[in-house]
PDB file of C-alpha atoms in Angstrom:
ATOM      1  CA  UNK A   1     -28.134 -16.624   2.963  1.00 50.00           C
ATOM      2  CA  UNK A   2     -30.937 -14.413   1.645  1.00 49.00           C
ATOM      3  CA  UNK A   3     -34.591 -14.933   2.538  1.00 51.00           C
ATOM      4  CA  UNK A   4     -36.869 -15.342  -0.510  1.00 50.00           C
ATOM      5  CA  UNK A   5     -39.148 -12.359  -0.924  1.00 47.00           C
ATOM      6  CA  UNK A   6     -37.221 -10.269   1.614  1.00 46.00           C
ATOM      7  CA  UNK A   7     -37.033  -6.545   0.916  1.00 45.00           C
ATOM      8  CA  UNK A   8     -33.650  -4.830   1.164  1.00 45.00           C
ATOM      9  CA  UNK A   9     -33.585  -1.084   1.664  1.00 41.00           C
ATOM     10  CA  UNK A  10     -30.915   1.582   2.041  1.00 49.00           C
ATOM     11  CA  UNK A  11     -33.463   4.156   3.252  1.00 56.00           C
ATOM     12  CA  UNK A  12     -32.881   4.598   6.970  1.00 55.00           C
ATOM     13  CA  UNK A  13     -36.567   5.428   7.477  1.00 54.00           C
ATOM     14  CA  UNK A  14     -37.383   1.761   6.822  1.00 54.00           C
ATOM     15  CA  UNK A  15     -35.438   0.794   9.958  1.00 59.00           C
ATOM     16  CA  UNK A  16     -36.527   1.419  13.523  1.00 69.00           C
ATOM     17  CA  UNK A  17     -35.692   4.983  14.540  1.00 76.00           C
ATOM     18  CA  UNK A  18     -36.814   7.079  17.478  1.00 83.00           C
ATOM     19  CA  UNK A  19     -38.734  10.308  16.927  1.00 83.00           C
ATOM     20  CA  UNK A  20     -35.603  12.280  17.832  1.00 85.00           C
ATOM     21  CA  UNK A  21     -33.514  10.357  15.268  1.00 83.00           C
ATOM     22  CA  UNK A  22     -36.113  10.908  12.550  1.00 83.00           C
ATOM     23  CA  UNK A  23     -36.280  14.615  13.343  1.00 83.00           C
ATOM     24  CA  UNK A  24     -32.476  14.927  13.211  1.00 84.00           C
ATOM     25  CA  UNK A  25     -32.405  13.079   9.865  1.00 81.00           C
ATOM     26  CA  UNK A  26     -35.062  15.381   8.386  1.00 81.00           C
ATOM     27  CA  UNK A  27     -33.131  18.476   9.524  1.00 78.00           C
ATOM     28  CA  UNK A  28     -29.918  17.143   7.994  1.00 77.00           C
ATOM     29  CA  UNK A  29     -31.613  16.420   4.669  1.00 75.00           C
ATOM     30  CA  UNK A  30     -33.240  19.852   4.635  1.00 75.00           C
ATOM     31  CA  UNK A  31     -29.836  21.485   5.134  1.00 72.00           C
ATOM     32  CA  UNK A  32     -28.310  19.401   2.350  1.00 69.00           C
ATOM     33  CA  UNK A  33     -31.049  20.542  -0.053  1.00 73.00           C
ATOM     34  CA  UNK A  34     -30.817  24.218   0.883  1.00 70.00           C
ATOM     35  CA  UNK A  35     -29.608  26.023  -2.300  1.00 70.00           C
ATOM     36  CA  UNK A  36     -27.752  28.737  -0.379  1.00 68.00           C
ATOM     37  CA  UNK A  37     -25.853  26.218   1.706  1.00 65.00           C
ATOM     38  CA  UNK A  38     -24.905  24.242  -1.418  1.00 63.00           C
ATOM     39  CA  UNK A  39     -22.931  27.253  -2.687  1.00 70.00           C
ATOM     40  CA  UNK A  40     -21.014  28.088   0.506  1.00 79.00           C
ATOM     41  CA  UNK A  41     -17.257  27.646   0.038  1.00 79.00           C
ATOM     42  CA  UNK A  42     -17.587  26.841  -3.686  1.00 78.00           C
ATOM     43  CA  UNK A  43     -17.858  23.078  -3.066  1.00 83.00           C
ATOM     44  CA  UNK A  44     -16.446  20.480  -5.432  1.00 88.00           C
ATOM     45  CA  UNK A  45     -18.488  17.273  -5.596  1.00 86.00           C
ATOM     46  CA  UNK A  46     -16.213  14.236  -5.395  1.00 89.00           C
ATOM     47  CA  UNK A  47     -18.820  11.493  -5.691  1.00 87.00           C
ATOM     48  CA  UNK A  48     -17.670   9.757  -2.528  1.00 90.00           C
ATOM     49  CA  UNK A  49     -16.609  10.355   1.040  1.00 92.00           C
ATOM     50  CA  UNK A  50     -13.260  12.161   1.084  1.00 95.00           C
ATOM     51  CA  UNK A  51     -10.998  10.560   3.692  1.00 95.00           C
ATOM     52  CA  UNK A  52      -7.963  12.685   2.898  1.00 96.00           C
ATOM     53  CA  UNK A  53      -6.575  14.990   0.227  1.00 95.00           C
ATOM     54  CA  UNK A  54      -3.219  16.426  -0.754  1.00 96.00           C
ATOM     55  CA  UNK A  55      -2.421  19.464  -2.864  1.00 96.00           C
ATOM     56  CA  UNK A  56      -0.628  19.042  -6.193  1.00 95.00           C
ATOM     57  CA  UNK A  57       0.592  22.499  -7.066  1.00 91.00           C
ATOM     58  CA  UNK A  58      -1.764  25.414  -6.514  1.00 91.00           C
ATOM     59  CA  UNK A  59      -4.684  24.334  -8.679  1.00 93.00           C
ATOM     60  CA  UNK A  60      -5.140  20.584  -8.174  1.00 95.00           C
ATOM     61  CA  UNK A  61      -5.903  18.276  -5.257  1.00 96.00           C
ATOM     62  CA  UNK A  62      -5.479  14.514  -5.054  1.00 97.00           C
ATOM     63  CA  UNK A  63      -8.374  12.882  -3.184  1.00 97.00           C
ATOM     64  CA  UNK A  64      -8.598   9.647  -1.183  1.00 97.00           C
ATOM     65  CA  UNK A  65     -12.163   8.357  -1.319  1.00 96.00           C
ATOM     66  CA  UNK A  66     -14.003   5.764   0.700  1.00 95.00           C
ATOM     67  CA  UNK A  67     -15.571   4.595  -2.573  1.00 95.00           C
ATOM     68  CA  UNK A  68     -12.356   2.687  -3.458  1.00 96.00           C
ATOM     69  CA  UNK A  69     -11.093   5.486  -5.701  1.00 96.00           C
ATOM     70  CA  UNK A  70      -8.374   8.126  -5.845  1.00 97.00           C
ATOM     71  CA  UNK A  71      -9.348  11.172  -7.881  1.00 97.00           C
ATOM     72  CA  UNK A  72      -7.944  14.512  -8.977  1.00 97.00           C
ATOM     73  CA  UNK A  73      -9.945  17.687  -8.363  1.00 96.00           C
ATOM     74  CA  UNK A  74      -9.349  20.855 -10.375  1.00 94.00           C
ATOM     75  CA  UNK A  75      -9.679  23.699  -7.886  1.00 92.00           C
ATOM     76  CA  UNK A  76     -10.098  26.288 -10.632  1.00 92.00           C
ATOM     77  CA  UNK A  77     -12.872  24.637 -12.654  1.00 92.00           C
ATOM     78  CA  UNK A  78     -14.435  23.136  -9.475  1.00 91.00           C
ATOM     79  CA  UNK A  79     -14.633  19.691 -11.057  1.00 92.00           C
ATOM     80  CA  UNK A  80     -13.194  16.234 -10.523  1.00 93.00           C
ATOM     81  CA  UNK A  81     -11.593  14.428 -13.437  1.00 88.00           C
ATOM     82  CA  UNK A  82     -13.750  11.634 -14.801  1.00 87.00           C
ATOM     83  CA  UNK A  83     -10.791   9.244 -14.834  1.00 90.00           C
ATOM     84  CA  UNK A  84      -9.567   7.867 -11.528  1.00 93.00           C
ATOM     85  CA  UNK A  85      -7.423   5.219  -9.870  1.00 96.00           C
ATOM     86  CA  UNK A  86      -9.373   2.209  -8.640  1.00 96.00           C
ATOM     87  CA  UNK A  87      -8.502   0.149  -5.558  1.00 97.00           C
ATOM     88  CA  UNK A  88     -10.351  -2.874  -4.174  1.00 96.00           C
ATOM     89  CA  UNK A  89     -10.908  -1.190  -0.805  1.00 96.00           C
ATOM     90  CA  UNK A  90     -11.336   2.309   0.666  1.00 96.00           C
ATOM     91  CA  UNK A  91      -8.467   4.653  -0.141  1.00 97.00           C
ATOM     92  CA  UNK A  92      -7.178   5.893   3.206  1.00 97.00           C
ATOM     93  CA  UNK A  93      -4.342   8.225   2.254  1.00 98.00           C
ATOM     94  CA  UNK A  94      -2.688   9.996  -0.659  1.00 98.00           C
ATOM     95  CA  UNK A  95       0.622  11.762  -1.217  1.00 98.00           C
ATOM     96  CA  UNK A  96       2.319  13.702  -4.007  1.00 98.00           C
ATOM     97  CA  UNK A  97       6.000  13.373  -4.856  1.00 97.00           C
ATOM     98  CA  UNK A  98       8.173  16.481  -4.792  1.00 95.00           C
ATOM     99  CA  UNK A  99       8.293  18.844  -7.773  1.00 90.00           C
ATOM    100  CA  UNK A 100      11.625  17.499  -9.094  1.00 90.00           C
ATOM    101  CA  UNK A 101       9.983  14.098  -9.682  1.00 95.00           C
ATOM    102  CA  UNK A 102       7.944  14.608 -12.867  1.00 95.00           C
ATOM    103  CA  UNK A 103       6.696  12.461 -15.731  1.00 94.00           C
ATOM    104  CA  UNK A 104       6.086  14.437 -18.943  1.00 92.00           C
ATOM    105  CA  UNK A 105       5.530  17.518 -16.799  1.00 93.00           C
ATOM    106  CA  UNK A 106       3.059  15.809 -14.444  1.00 95.00           C
ATOM    107  CA  UNK A 107       3.464  15.389 -10.703  1.00 97.00           C
ATOM    108  CA  UNK A 108       3.452  11.800  -9.423  1.00 97.00           C
ATOM    109  CA  UNK A 109       0.819  10.771  -6.863  1.00 98.00           C
ATOM    110  CA  UNK A 110       0.463   7.785  -4.544  1.00 98.00           C
ATOM    111  CA  UNK A 111      -2.735   6.276  -3.154  1.00 98.00           C
ATOM    112  CA  UNK A 112      -2.830   3.860  -0.204  1.00 98.00           C
ATOM    113  CA  UNK A 113      -5.787   1.609   0.525  1.00 98.00           C
ATOM    114  CA  UNK A 114      -7.340  -1.232   2.471  1.00 97.00           C
ATOM    115  CA  UNK A 115      -6.306  -3.576  -0.346  1.00 97.00           C
ATOM    116  CA  UNK A 116      -2.783  -3.567   1.231  1.00 97.00           C
ATOM    117  CA  UNK A 117      -1.220  -1.738  -1.702  1.00 98.00           C
ATOM    118  CA  UNK A 118       0.011   1.707  -2.676  1.00 98.00           C
ATOM    119  CA  UNK A 119      -0.460   2.681  -6.307  1.00 98.00           C
ATOM    120  CA  UNK A 120       1.804   5.129  -8.131  1.00 98.00           C
ATOM    121  CA  UNK A 121       0.332   7.252 -10.924  1.00 97.00           C
ATOM    122  CA  UNK A 122       0.605  10.580 -12.753  1.00 96.00           C
ATOM    123  CA  UNK A 123      -1.716  13.358 -11.606  1.00 97.00           C
ATOM    124  CA  UNK A 124      -2.411  14.304 -15.234  1.00 95.00           C
ATOM    125  CA  UNK A 125      -3.169  10.684 -16.211  1.00 94.00           C
ATOM    126  CA  UNK A 126      -4.825   8.925 -13.253  1.00 94.00           C
ATOM    127  CA  UNK A 127      -6.333   6.073 -15.270  1.00 90.00           C
ATOM    128  CA  UNK A 128      -2.892   4.497 -15.741  1.00 93.00           C
ATOM    129  CA  UNK A 129      -1.123   2.942 -12.758  1.00 96.00           C
ATOM    130  CA  UNK A 130       2.647   3.130 -13.219  1.00 96.00           C
ATOM    131  CA  UNK A 131       3.740   0.986 -10.266  1.00 96.00           C
ATOM    132  CA  UNK A 132       2.371  -0.791  -7.210  1.00 97.00           C
ATOM    133  CA  UNK A 133       4.128  -0.903  -3.837  1.00 98.00           C
ATOM    134  CA  UNK A 134       3.594  -4.410  -2.475  1.00 98.00           C
ATOM    135  CA  UNK A 135       4.616  -5.674   0.963  1.00 97.00           C
ATOM    136  CA  UNK A 136       2.064  -4.896   3.659  1.00 98.00           C
ATOM    137  CA  UNK A 137      -0.095  -7.722   5.030  1.00 97.00           C
ATOM    138  CA  UNK A 138      -2.981  -5.515   6.212  1.00 97.00           C
ATOM    139  CA  UNK A 139      -4.665  -2.191   5.456  1.00 97.00           C
ATOM    140  CA  UNK A 140      -2.269   0.612   4.493  1.00 98.00           C
ATOM    141  CA  UNK A 141      -3.286   3.521   6.708  1.00 97.00           C
ATOM    142  CA  UNK A 142      -0.949   6.300   5.589  1.00 98.00           C
ATOM    143  CA  UNK A 143       1.551   7.258   2.924  1.00 98.00           C
ATOM    144  CA  UNK A 144       4.084  10.099   2.898  1.00 98.00           C
ATOM    145  CA  UNK A 145       6.442  11.213   0.113  1.00 98.00           C
ATOM    146  CA  UNK A 146       9.887  12.743   0.592  1.00 98.00           C
ATOM    147  CA  UNK A 147       9.885  16.324  -0.773  1.00 96.00           C
ATOM    148  CA  UNK A 148      13.098  16.066  -2.792  1.00 96.00           C
ATOM    149  CA  UNK A 149      14.108  12.389  -3.058  1.00 97.00           C
ATOM    150  CA  UNK A 150      12.298   9.405  -4.660  1.00 97.00           C
ATOM    151  CA  UNK A 151      11.488   7.936  -1.224  1.00 98.00           C
ATOM    152  CA  UNK A 152       8.084   6.880   0.077  1.00 98.00           C
ATOM    153  CA  UNK A 153       6.981   5.912   3.604  1.00 98.00           C
ATOM    154  CA  UNK A 154       3.918   3.858   4.556  1.00 98.00           C
ATOM    155  CA  UNK A 155       2.259   2.809   7.799  1.00 98.00           C
ATOM    156  CA  UNK A 156      -0.148  -0.080   8.131  1.00 98.00           C
ATOM    157  CA  UNK A 157      -2.585  -1.943  10.326  1.00 97.00           C
ATOM    158  CA  UNK A 158       0.012  -4.740  10.265  1.00 97.00           C
ATOM    159  CA  UNK A 159       2.012  -2.612  12.785  1.00 97.00           C
ATOM    160  CA  UNK A 160       4.883  -2.016  10.378  1.00 97.00           C
ATOM    161  CA  UNK A 161       6.408   1.026   8.709  1.00 98.00           C
ATOM    162  CA  UNK A 162       7.910   0.473   5.278  1.00 98.00           C
ATOM    163  CA  UNK A 163      10.385   2.557   3.321  1.00 98.00           C
ATOM    164  CA  UNK A 164      10.325   2.413  -0.463  1.00 98.00           C
ATOM    165  CA  UNK A 165      12.672   3.699  -3.144  1.00 98.00           C
ATOM    166  CA  UNK A 166      11.220   4.657  -6.510  1.00 97.00           C
ATOM    167  CA  UNK A 167      13.411   4.861  -9.628  1.00 96.00           C
ATOM    168  CA  UNK A 168      15.685   7.923  -9.680  1.00 94.00           C
ATOM    169  CA  UNK A 169      13.732   9.240 -12.674  1.00 93.00           C
ATOM    170  CA  UNK A 170       9.942   9.146 -12.917  1.00 93.00           C
ATOM    171  CA  UNK A 171      10.386   8.188 -16.559  1.00 90.00           C
ATOM    172  CA  UNK A 172      11.875   4.880 -15.420  1.00 91.00           C
ATOM    173  CA  UNK A 173       8.509   3.946 -13.894  1.00 89.00           C
ATOM    174  CA  UNK A 174       7.425   3.201 -17.463  1.00 76.00           C
ATOM    175  CA  UNK A 175       9.739   0.208 -17.688  1.00 59.00           C
ATOM    176  CA  UNK A 176       7.490  -1.455 -20.230  1.00 52.00           C
ATOM    177  CA  UNK A 177       7.274   1.615 -22.433  1.00 51.00           C
ATOM    178  CA  UNK A 178       4.600   4.280 -22.690  1.00 52.00           C
ATOM    179  CA  UNK A 179       1.948   1.762 -23.799  1.00 51.00           C
ATOM    180  CA  UNK A 180       2.608  -0.919 -21.169  1.00 55.00           C
ATOM    181  CA  UNK A 181      -0.530  -1.940 -19.288  1.00 70.00           C
ATOM    182  CA  UNK A 182       1.294  -3.868 -16.561  1.00 84.00           C
ATOM    183  CA  UNK A 183       2.492  -1.716 -13.654  1.00 91.00           C
ATOM    184  CA  UNK A 184       5.841  -2.525 -12.080  1.00 91.00           C
ATOM    185  CA  UNK A 185       5.829  -4.044  -8.595  1.00 94.00           C
ATOM    186  CA  UNK A 186       8.168  -2.443  -6.064  1.00 96.00           C
ATOM    187  CA  UNK A 187       9.214  -4.005  -2.738  1.00 97.00           C
ATOM    188  CA  UNK A 188      10.290  -2.049   0.356  1.00 98.00           C
ATOM    189  CA  UNK A 189      13.992  -1.581   1.025  1.00 97.00           C
ATOM    190  CA  UNK A 190      13.427  -1.238   4.772  1.00 97.00           C
ATOM    191  CA  UNK A 191      10.764  -2.687   7.093  1.00 97.00           C
ATOM    192  CA  UNK A 192      10.408  -1.338  10.632  1.00 97.00           C
ATOM    193  CA  UNK A 193       8.563  -3.788  12.856  1.00 94.00           C
ATOM    194  CA  UNK A 194       8.378  -4.780  16.494  1.00 91.00           C
ATOM    195  CA  UNK A 195       8.497  -1.220  17.835  1.00 92.00           C
ATOM    196  CA  UNK A 196       4.864  -0.142  17.629  1.00 95.00           C
ATOM    197  CA  UNK A 197       2.502  -2.614  19.274  1.00 95.00           C
ATOM    198  CA  UNK A 198      -0.567  -1.395  17.403  1.00 95.00           C
ATOM    199  CA  UNK A 199      -1.688  -0.105  14.032  1.00 96.00           C
ATOM    200  CA  UNK A 200       0.243   2.767  12.455  1.00 97.00           C
ATOM    201  CA  UNK A 201      -2.239   5.576  11.883  1.00 96.00           C
ATOM    202  CA  UNK A 202      -0.075   8.457  10.703  1.00 97.00           C
ATOM    203  CA  UNK A 203       3.414   9.413   9.544  1.00 98.00           C
ATOM    204  CA  UNK A 204       5.089  12.770   9.000  1.00 97.00           C
ATOM    205  CA  UNK A 205       8.498  14.172   8.122  1.00 97.00           C
ATOM    206  CA  UNK A 206      10.151  17.024   9.975  1.00 96.00           C
ATOM    207  CA  UNK A 207      10.649  20.279   7.984  1.00 96.00           C
ATOM    208  CA  UNK A 208      14.198  19.268   7.006  1.00 96.00           C
ATOM    209  CA  UNK A 209      12.963  15.821   5.866  1.00 97.00           C
ATOM    210  CA  UNK A 210      15.656  14.204   8.018  1.00 96.00           C
ATOM    211  CA  UNK A 211      13.437  12.519  10.601  1.00 97.00           C
ATOM    212  CA  UNK A 212      10.311  10.420  10.074  1.00 97.00           C
ATOM    213  CA  UNK A 213       7.769  10.348  12.905  1.00 97.00           C
ATOM    214  CA  UNK A 214       5.199   7.595  13.366  1.00 97.00           C
ATOM    215  CA  UNK A 215       2.164   7.359  15.629  1.00 97.00           C
ATOM    216  CA  UNK A 216      -0.577   4.832  16.127  1.00 94.00           C
ATOM    217  CA  UNK A 217      -2.985   2.958  18.336  1.00 96.00           C
ATOM    218  CA  UNK A 218      -0.321   2.193  20.963  1.00 96.00           C
ATOM    219  CA  UNK A 219      -0.455   5.893  21.957  1.00 95.00           C
ATOM    220  CA  UNK A 220       3.203   6.541  21.157  1.00 94.00           C
ATOM    221  CA  UNK A 221       5.176   8.713  18.755  1.00 95.00           C
ATOM    222  CA  UNK A 222       8.459   7.287  17.496  1.00 96.00           C
ATOM    223  CA  UNK A 223      11.287   8.771  15.437  1.00 96.00           C
ATOM    224  CA  UNK A 224      13.320   7.249  12.596  1.00 97.00           C
ATOM    225  CA  UNK A 225      16.031   8.375  10.231  1.00 97.00           C
ATOM    226  CA  UNK A 226      14.271   9.392   7.021  1.00 97.00           C
ATOM    227  CA  UNK A 227      17.001   7.933   4.817  1.00 96.00           C
ATOM    228  CA  UNK A 228      17.847   4.793   6.766  1.00 96.00           C
ATOM    229  CA  UNK A 229      14.791   3.869   8.837  1.00 96.00           C
ATOM    230  CA  UNK A 230      17.010   3.490  11.901  1.00 95.00           C
ATOM    231  CA  UNK A 231      15.575   4.490  15.276  1.00 95.00           C
ATOM    232  CA  UNK A 232      16.584   7.988  16.376  1.00 94.00           C
ATOM    233  CA  UNK A 233      17.794   8.260  19.952  1.00 81.00           C
ATOM    234  CA  UNK A 234      16.110  10.846  22.163  1.00 60.00           C
ATOM    235  CA  UNK A 235      19.425  12.712  22.623  1.00 54.00           C
ATOM    236  CA  UNK A 236      19.601  13.252  18.853  1.00 55.00           C
ATOM    237  CA  UNK A 237      16.210  14.963  18.605  1.00 54.00           C
TER     238      UNK A 237
END
């Protein structure tokens, strides 16, 4: 309930701050405005807090933004594409499918978010969502793509790991034709639950892409078969 006549401000100076906090804030703002510092490292402005990014080839990067967007940055022109993928919550993770999985010459990207979904889209055409991976009941924290097969792995705050299989050909993602506005919904083919007792924060594949590792808030790392999702025994590692 709002109070009539109340003033709402996003300027932190309008809230109680100690002298030390005000001094630190002024120093930070002075650094941000310094023209020399603004050029260090040839920065690319993304328009939002970057939570994670993944390379797509040698000249593009796919960005996960806290501003509910996934964007593509051109590392050569130092610009972000104006078009982007929109989620209804912060985008926590992104991944790019392996080079064999192309749509009209474009790599395929995935963006995972707090809205419990993972969206599938072409790096060269981010405004069109091709498919949505639906199955998690809480924030999706991480997404990983298999380097050579159409397999995707996700970890969530719902304490589960899910394995997904995309169509064998990226062209089959356009099931409704090139002009279809309705993305296909894909369900997981394997759900791993009951092993981790806390949120899944991160996933990674071993160099041979044979074993999937998961880690989370229960302070454990666990291993799974990358193709089957079955637990890997310690003697097999």
